[in-house]
PDB file of C-alpha atoms and ligand atoms in Angstrom:
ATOM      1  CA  UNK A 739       0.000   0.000   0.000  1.00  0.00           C
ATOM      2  CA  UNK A 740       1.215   3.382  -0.624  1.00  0.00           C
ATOM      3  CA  UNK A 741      -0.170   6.498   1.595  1.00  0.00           C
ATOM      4  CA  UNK A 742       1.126  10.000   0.297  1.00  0.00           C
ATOM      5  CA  UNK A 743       0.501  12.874   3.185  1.00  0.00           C
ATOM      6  CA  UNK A 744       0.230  16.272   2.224  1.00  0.00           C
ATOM      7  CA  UNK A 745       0.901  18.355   5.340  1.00  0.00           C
ATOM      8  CA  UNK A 746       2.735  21.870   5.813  1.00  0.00           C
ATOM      9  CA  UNK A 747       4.829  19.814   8.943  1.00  0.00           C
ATOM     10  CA  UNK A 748       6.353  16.722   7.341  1.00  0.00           C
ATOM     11  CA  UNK A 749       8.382  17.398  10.417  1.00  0.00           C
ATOM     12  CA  UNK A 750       5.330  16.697  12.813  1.00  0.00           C
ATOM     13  CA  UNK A 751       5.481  12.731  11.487  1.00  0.00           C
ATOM     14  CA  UNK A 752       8.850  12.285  12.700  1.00  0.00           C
ATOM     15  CA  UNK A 753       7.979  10.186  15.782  1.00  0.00           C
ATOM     16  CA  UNK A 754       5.240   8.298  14.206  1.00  0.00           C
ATOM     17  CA  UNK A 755       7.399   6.861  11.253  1.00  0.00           C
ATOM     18  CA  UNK A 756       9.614   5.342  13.817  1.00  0.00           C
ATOM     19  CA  UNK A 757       6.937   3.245  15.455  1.00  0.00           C
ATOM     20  CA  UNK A 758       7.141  -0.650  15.097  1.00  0.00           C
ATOM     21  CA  UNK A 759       3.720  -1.276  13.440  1.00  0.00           C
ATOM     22  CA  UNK A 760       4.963   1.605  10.965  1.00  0.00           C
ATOM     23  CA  UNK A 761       8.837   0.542  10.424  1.00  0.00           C
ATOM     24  CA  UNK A 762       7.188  -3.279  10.329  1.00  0.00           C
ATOM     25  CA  UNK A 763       4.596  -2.118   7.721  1.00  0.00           C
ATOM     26  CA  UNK A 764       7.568  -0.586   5.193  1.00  0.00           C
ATOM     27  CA  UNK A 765      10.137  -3.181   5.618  1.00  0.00           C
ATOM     28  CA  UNK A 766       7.551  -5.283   3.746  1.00  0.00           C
ATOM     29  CA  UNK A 767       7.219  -2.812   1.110  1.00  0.00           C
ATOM     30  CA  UNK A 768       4.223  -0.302   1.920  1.00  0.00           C
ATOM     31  CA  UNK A 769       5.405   3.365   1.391  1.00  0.00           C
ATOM     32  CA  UNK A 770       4.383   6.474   3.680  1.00  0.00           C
ATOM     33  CA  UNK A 771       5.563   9.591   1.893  1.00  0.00           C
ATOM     34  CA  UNK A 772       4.837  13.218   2.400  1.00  0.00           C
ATOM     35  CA  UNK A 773       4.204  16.363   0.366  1.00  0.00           C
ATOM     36  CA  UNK A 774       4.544  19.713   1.977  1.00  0.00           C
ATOM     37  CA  UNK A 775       1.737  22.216   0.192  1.00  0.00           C
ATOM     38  CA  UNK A 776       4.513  25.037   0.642  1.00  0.00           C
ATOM     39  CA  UNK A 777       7.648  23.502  -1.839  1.00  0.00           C
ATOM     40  CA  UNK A 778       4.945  23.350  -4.261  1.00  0.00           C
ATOM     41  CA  UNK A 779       3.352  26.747  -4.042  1.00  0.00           C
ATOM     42  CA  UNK A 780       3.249  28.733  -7.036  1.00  0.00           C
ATOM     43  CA  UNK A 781       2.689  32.090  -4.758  1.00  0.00           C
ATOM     44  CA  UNK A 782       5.505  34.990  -3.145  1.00  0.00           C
ATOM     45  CA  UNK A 783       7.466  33.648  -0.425  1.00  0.00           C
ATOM     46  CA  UNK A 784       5.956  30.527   0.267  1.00  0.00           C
ATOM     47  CA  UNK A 785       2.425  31.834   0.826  1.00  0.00           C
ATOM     48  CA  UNK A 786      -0.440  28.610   1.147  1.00  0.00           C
ATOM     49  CA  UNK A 787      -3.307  30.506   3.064  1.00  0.00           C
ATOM     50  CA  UNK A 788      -5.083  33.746   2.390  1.00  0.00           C
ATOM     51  CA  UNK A 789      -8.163  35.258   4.365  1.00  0.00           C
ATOM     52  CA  UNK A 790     -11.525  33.624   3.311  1.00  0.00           C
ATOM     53  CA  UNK A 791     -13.565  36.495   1.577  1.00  0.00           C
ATOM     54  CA  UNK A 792     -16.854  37.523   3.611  1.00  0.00           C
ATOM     55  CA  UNK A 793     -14.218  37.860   6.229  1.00  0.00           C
ATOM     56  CA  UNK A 794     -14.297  36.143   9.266  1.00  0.00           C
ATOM     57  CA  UNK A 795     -11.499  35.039  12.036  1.00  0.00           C
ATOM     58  CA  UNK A 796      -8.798  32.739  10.724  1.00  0.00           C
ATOM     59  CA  UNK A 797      -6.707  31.517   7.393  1.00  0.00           C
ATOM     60  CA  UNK A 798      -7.767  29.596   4.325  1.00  0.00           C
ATOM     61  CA  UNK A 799      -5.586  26.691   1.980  1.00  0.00           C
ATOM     62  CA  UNK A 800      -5.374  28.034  -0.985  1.00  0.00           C
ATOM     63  CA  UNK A 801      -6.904  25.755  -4.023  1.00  0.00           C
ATOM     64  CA  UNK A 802      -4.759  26.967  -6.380  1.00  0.00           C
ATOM     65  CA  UNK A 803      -1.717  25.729  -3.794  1.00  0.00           C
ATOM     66  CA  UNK A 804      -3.499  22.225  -2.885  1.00  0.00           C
ATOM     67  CA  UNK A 805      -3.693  21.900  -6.933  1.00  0.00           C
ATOM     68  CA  UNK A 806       0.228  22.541  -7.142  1.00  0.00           C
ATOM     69  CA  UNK A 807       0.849  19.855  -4.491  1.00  0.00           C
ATOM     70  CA  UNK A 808      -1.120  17.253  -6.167  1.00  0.00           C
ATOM     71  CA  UNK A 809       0.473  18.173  -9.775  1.00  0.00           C
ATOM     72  CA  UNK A 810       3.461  17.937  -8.652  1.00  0.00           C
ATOM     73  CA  UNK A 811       3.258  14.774  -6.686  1.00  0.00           C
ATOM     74  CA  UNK A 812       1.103  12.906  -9.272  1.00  0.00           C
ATOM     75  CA  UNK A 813       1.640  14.675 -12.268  1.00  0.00           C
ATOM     76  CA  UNK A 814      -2.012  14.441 -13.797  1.00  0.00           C
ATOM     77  CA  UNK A 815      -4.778  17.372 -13.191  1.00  0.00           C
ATOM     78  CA  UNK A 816      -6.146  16.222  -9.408  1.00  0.00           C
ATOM     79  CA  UNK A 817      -9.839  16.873 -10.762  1.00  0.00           C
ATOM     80  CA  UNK A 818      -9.329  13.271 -12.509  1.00  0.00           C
ATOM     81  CA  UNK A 819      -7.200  11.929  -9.739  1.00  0.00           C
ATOM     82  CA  UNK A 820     -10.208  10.338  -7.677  1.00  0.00           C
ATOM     83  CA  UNK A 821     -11.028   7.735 -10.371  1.00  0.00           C
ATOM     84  CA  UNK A 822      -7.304   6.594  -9.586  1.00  0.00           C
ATOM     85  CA  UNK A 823      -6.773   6.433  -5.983  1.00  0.00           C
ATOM     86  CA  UNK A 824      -8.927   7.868  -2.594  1.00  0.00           C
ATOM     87  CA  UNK A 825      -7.992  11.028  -2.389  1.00  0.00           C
ATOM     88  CA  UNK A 826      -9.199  12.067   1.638  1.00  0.00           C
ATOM     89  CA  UNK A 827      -9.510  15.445   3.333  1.00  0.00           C
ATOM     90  CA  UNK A 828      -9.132  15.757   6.916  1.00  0.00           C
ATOM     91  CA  UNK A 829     -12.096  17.980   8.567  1.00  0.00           C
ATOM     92  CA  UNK A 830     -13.972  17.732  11.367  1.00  0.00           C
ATOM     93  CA  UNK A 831     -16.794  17.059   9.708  1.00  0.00           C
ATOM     94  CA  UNK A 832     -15.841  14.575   7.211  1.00  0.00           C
ATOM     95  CA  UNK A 833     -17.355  10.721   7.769  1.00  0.00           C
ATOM     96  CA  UNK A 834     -16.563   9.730  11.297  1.00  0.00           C
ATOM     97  CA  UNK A 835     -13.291   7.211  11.215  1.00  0.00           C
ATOM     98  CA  UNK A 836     -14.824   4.113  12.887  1.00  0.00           C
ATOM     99  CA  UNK A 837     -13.216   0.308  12.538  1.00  0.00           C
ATOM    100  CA  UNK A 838     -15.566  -0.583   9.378  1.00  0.00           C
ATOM    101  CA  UNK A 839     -13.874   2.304   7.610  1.00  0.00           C
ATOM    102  CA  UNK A 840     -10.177   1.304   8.488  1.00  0.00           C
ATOM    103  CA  UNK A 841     -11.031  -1.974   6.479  1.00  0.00           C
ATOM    104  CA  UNK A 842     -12.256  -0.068   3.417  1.00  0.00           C
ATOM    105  CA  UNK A 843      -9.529   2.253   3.651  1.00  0.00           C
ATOM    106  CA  UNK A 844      -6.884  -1.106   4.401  1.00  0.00           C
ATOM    107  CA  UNK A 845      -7.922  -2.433   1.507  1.00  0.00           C
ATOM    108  CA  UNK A 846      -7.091   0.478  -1.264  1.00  0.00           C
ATOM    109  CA  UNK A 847      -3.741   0.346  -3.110  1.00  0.00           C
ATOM    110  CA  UNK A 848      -3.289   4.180  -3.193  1.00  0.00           C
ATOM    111  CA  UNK A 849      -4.389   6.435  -0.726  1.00  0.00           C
ATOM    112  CA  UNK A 850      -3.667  10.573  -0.135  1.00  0.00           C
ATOM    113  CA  UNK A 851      -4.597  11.980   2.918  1.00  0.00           C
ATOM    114  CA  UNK A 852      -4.809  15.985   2.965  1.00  0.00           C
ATOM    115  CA  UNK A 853      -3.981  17.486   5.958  1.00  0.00           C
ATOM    116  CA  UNK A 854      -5.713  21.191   6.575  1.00  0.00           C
ATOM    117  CA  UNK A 855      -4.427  23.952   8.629  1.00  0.00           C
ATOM    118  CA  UNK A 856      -6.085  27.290  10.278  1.00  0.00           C
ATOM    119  CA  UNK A 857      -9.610  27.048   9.114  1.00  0.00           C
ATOM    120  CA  UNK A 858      -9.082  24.391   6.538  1.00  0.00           C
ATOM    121  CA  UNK A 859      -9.216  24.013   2.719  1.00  0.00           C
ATOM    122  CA  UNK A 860     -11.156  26.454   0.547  1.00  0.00           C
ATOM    123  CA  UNK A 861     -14.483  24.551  -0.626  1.00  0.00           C
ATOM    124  CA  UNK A 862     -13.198  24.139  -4.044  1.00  0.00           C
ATOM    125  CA  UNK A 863     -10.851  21.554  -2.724  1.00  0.00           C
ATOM    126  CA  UNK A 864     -13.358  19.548  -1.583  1.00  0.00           C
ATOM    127  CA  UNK A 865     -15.570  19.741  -4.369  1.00  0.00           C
ATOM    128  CA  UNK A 866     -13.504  18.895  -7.068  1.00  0.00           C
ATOM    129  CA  UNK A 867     -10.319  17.474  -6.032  1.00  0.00           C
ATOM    130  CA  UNK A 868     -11.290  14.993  -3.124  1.00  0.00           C
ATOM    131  CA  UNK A 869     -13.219  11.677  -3.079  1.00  0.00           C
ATOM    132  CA  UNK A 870     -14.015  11.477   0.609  1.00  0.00           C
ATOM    133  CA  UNK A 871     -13.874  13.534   3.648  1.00  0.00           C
ATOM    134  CA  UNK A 872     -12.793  11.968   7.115  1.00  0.00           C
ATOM    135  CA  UNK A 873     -13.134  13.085  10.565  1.00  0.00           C
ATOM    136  CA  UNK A 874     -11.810  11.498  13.584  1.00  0.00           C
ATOM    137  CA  UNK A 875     -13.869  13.003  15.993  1.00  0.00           C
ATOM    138  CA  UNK A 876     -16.561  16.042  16.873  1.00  0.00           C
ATOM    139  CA  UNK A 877     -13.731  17.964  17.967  1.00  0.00           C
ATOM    140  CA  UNK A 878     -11.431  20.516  16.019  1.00  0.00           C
ATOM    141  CA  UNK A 879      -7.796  20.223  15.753  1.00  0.00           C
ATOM    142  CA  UNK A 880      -5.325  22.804  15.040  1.00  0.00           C
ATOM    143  CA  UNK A 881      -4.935  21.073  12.258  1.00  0.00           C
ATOM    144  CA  UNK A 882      -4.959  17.720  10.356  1.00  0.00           C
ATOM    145  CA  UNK A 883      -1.557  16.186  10.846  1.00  0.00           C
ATOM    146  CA  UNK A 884      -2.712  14.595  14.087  1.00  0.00           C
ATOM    147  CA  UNK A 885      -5.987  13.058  12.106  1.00  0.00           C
ATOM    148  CA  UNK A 886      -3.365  11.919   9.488  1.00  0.00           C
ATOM    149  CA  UNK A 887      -1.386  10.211  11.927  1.00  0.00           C
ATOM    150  CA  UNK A 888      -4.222   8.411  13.570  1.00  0.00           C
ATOM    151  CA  UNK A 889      -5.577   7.203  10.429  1.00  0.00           C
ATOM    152  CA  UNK A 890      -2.227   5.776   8.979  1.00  0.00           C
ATOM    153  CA  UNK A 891      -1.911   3.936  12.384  1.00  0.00           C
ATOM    154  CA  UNK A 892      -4.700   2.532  12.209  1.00  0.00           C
ATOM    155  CA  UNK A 893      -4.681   1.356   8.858  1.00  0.00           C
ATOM    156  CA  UNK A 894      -0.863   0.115   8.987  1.00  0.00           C
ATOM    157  CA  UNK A 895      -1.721  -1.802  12.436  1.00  0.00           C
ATOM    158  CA  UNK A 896      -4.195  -3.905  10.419  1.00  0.00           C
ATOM    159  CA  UNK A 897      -1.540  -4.396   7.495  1.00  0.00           C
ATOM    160  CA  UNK A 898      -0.132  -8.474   7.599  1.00  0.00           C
ATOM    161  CA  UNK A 899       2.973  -8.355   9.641  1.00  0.00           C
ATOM    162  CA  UNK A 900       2.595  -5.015  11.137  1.00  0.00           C
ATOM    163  CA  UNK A 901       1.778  -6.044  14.456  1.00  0.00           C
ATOM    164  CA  UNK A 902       4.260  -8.772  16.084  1.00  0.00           C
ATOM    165  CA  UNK A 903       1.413 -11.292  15.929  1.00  0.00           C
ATOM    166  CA  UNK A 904      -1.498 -10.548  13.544  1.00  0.00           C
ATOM    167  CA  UNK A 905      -4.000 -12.305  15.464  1.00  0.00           C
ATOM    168  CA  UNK A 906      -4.033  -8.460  17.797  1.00  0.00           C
ATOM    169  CA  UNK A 907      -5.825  -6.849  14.753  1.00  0.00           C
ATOM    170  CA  UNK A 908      -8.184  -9.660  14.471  1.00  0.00           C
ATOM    171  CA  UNK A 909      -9.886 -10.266  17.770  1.00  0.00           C
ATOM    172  CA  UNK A 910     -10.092  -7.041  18.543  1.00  0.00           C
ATOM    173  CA  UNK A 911     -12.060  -3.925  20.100  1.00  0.00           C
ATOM    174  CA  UNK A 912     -15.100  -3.482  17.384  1.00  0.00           C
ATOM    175  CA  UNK A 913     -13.249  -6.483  14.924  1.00  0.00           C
ATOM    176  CA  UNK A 914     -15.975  -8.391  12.885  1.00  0.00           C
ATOM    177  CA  UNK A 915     -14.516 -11.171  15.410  1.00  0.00           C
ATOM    178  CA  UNK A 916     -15.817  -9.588  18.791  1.00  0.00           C
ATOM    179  CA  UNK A 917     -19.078  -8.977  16.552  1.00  0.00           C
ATOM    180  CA  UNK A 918     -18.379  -5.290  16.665  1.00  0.00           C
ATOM    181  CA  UNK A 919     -18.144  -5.171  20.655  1.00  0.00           C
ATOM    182  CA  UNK A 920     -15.164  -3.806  23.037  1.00  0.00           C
ATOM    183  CA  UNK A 921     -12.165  -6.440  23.839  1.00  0.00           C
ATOM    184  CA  UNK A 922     -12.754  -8.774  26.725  1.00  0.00           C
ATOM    185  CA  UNK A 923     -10.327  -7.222  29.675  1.00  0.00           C
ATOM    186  CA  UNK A 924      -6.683  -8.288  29.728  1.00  0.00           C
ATOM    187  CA  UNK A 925      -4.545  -9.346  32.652  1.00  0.00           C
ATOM    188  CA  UNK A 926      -0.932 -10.478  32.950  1.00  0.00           C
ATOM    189  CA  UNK A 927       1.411 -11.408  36.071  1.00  0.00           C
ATOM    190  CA  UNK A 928       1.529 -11.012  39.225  1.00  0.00           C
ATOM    191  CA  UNK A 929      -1.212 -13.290  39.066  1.00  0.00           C
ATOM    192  CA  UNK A 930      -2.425 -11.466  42.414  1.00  0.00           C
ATOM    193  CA  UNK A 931      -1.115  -7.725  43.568  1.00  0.00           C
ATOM    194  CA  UNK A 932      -2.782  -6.251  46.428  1.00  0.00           C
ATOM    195  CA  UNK A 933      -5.414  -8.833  47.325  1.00  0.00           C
ATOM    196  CA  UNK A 934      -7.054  -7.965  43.562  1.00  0.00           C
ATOM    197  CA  UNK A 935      -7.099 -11.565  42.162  1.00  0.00           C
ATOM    198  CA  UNK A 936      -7.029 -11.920  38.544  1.00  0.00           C
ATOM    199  CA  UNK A 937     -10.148 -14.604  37.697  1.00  0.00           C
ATOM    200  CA  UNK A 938      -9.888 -17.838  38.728  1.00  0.00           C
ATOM    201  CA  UNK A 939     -11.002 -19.195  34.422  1.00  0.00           C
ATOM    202  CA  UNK A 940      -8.019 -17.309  33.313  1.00  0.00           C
ATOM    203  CA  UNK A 941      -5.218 -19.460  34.740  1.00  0.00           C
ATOM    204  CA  UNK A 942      -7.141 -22.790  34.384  1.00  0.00           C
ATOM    205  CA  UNK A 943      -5.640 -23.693  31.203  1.00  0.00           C
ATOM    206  CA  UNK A 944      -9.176 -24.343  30.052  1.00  0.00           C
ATOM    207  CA  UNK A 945      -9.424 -22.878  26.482  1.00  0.00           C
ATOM    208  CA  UNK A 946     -13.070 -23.414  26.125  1.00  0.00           C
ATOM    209  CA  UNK A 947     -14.022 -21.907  29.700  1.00  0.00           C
ATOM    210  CA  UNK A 948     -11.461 -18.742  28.929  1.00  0.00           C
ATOM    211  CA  UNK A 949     -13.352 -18.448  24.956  1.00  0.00           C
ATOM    212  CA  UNK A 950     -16.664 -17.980  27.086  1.00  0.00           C
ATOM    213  CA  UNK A 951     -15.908 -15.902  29.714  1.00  0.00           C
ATOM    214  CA  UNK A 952     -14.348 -13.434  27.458  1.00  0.00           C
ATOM    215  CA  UNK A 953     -16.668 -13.220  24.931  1.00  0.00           C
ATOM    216  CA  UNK A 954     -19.257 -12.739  28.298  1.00  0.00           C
ATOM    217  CA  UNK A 955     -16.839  -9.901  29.276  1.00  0.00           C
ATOM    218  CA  UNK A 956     -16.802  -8.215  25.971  1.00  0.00           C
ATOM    219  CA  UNK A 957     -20.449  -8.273  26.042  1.00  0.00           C
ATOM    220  CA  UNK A 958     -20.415  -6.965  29.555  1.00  0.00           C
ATOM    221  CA  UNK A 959     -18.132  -4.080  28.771  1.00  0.00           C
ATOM    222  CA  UNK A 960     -20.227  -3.351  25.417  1.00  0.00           C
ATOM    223  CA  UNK A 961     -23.207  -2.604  27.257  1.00  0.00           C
ATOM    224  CA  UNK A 962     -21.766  -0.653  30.218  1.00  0.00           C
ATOM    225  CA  UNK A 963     -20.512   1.686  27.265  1.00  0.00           C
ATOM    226  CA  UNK A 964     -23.754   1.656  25.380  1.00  0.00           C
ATOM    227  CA  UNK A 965     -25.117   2.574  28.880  1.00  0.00           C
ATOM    228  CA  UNK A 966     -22.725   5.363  29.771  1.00  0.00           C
ATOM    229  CA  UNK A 967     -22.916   6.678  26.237  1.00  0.00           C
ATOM    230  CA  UNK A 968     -26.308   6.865  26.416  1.00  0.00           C
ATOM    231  CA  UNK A 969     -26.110   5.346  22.519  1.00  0.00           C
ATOM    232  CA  UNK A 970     -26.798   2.193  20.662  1.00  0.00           C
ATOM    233  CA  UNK A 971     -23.232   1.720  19.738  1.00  0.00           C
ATOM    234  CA  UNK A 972     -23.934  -1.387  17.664  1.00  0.00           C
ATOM    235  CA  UNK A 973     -26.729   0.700  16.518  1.00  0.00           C
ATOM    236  CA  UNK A 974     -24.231   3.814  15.107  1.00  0.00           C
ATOM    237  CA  UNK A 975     -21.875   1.065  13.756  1.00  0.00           C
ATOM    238  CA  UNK A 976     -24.269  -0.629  11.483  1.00  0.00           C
ATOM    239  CA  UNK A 977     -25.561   2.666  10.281  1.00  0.00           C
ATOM    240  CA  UNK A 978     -22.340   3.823   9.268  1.00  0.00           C
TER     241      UNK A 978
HETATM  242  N1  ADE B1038      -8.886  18.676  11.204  1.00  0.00           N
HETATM  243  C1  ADE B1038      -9.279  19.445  12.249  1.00  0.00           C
HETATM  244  N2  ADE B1038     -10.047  18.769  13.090  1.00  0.00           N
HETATM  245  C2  ADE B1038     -10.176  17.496  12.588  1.00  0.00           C
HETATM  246  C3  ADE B1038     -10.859  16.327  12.995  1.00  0.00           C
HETATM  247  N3  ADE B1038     -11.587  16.300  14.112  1.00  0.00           N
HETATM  248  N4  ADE B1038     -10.753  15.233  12.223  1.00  0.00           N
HETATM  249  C4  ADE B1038     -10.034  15.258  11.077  1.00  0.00           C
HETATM  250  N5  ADE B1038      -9.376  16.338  10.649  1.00  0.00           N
HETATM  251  C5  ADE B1038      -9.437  17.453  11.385  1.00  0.00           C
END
């Protein structure tokens, strides 16, 4: 798989590219690159934003400099670029990033995240040089770099041979294998630490017992956050 990022802080990914799942993920051939809007800019001194007409507070990406990033990184007018590859802005109001949508997005040869900054992309990027819009939460970041990052971890976590032992990415929290539901709770040694025993099924060697009880647990946990959440959150999954 090949991720481009397009970001005004390459510099920002720095940490992130020398995680294991990441390092793990590229050894075997994926490729994480990045494109910073402002070596591309075909304005004065390396300008990307200007002020969004109708005034208001705050800074908008320029179209004409988002177009210039994509040329040069791909070579073909962007308008036709969606038929190639997903092409994905980051705004806070973009399709919420849930685990159904990691899959989809796992799955793609070629993606290109955009990354926004002050108040994010003139319109025209959206309209006519982006296939999808993600969000990773009702909340507004500074700016997109840390959405980027979460969705390439994501995504490279569930790659084959990312993760020490690909079963992790399997059974998992909200994993088609836990029937969209939270992961059953974890314990390791000391088997005991401070009079809180860890339970009894879990160090019985008893493979079917342990299978039950956790998938019991998960289903547990699911509904104490459907309860605290005051949501369906099976409900909101299958909806999309
Ligand atoms: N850019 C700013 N806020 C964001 C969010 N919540 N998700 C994705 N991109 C963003």
């Amino acid at each position: 798989m090949e991720i481009d990022v397009f970001t005004l802080f390459p510099d920002a990914f720095g940490w992130f590219q020398r995680q294991r799942h990441v390092t793990n993920a590229i050894a075997r051939g994926h490729r994480l690159g990045y494109v910073n809007y402002r070596d591309h800019t075909p304005l004065n001194a390396g300008q990307v934003d200007d002020m969004p007409f109708g005034g208001g507070a705050g800074m908008v990406l320029r179209v004409d400099v988002v177009e210039a990033a994509l040329r040069a990184r791909y070579g073909v007018d962007p308008v036709s670029l969606a038929a190639d590859r997903r092409v994905i802005a980051l705004t806070p109001s973009g399709r919420l990033l849930d685990d159904a949508f990691v899959d989809e997005l796992a799955r793609q040869e070629r993606l290109t995240l955009l990354s926004g900054r002050y108040e994010g992309f003139d319109q025209r990027v959206l309209d006519h040089f982006v296939s999808d819009e993600l969000s990773i939460g009702r909340y507004v970041l500074a700016g997109g770099e840390l959405a980027a990052m979460v969705v390439c971890d994501t995504i490279l976590r569930k790659l084959p041979g990312a993760l020490g032992d690909d079963e992790s990415a399997v059974q998992e929290s909200f994993s088609p294998a836990l029937g969209g539901r939270v992961e059953y709770p974890h314990y390791t040694r000391p088997a005991e630490y401070r009079g809180w025993p860890v339970p009894e099924v879990l160090l019985s060697g008893h493979h079917e017992r342990i299978a039950r009880w956790r998938h019991e647990h998960s289903r547990e946990r699911d509904d104490q956050g459907t309860a605290r959440t005051g949501e369906d959150a099976r409900g909101r999954r299958a909806g999309g």
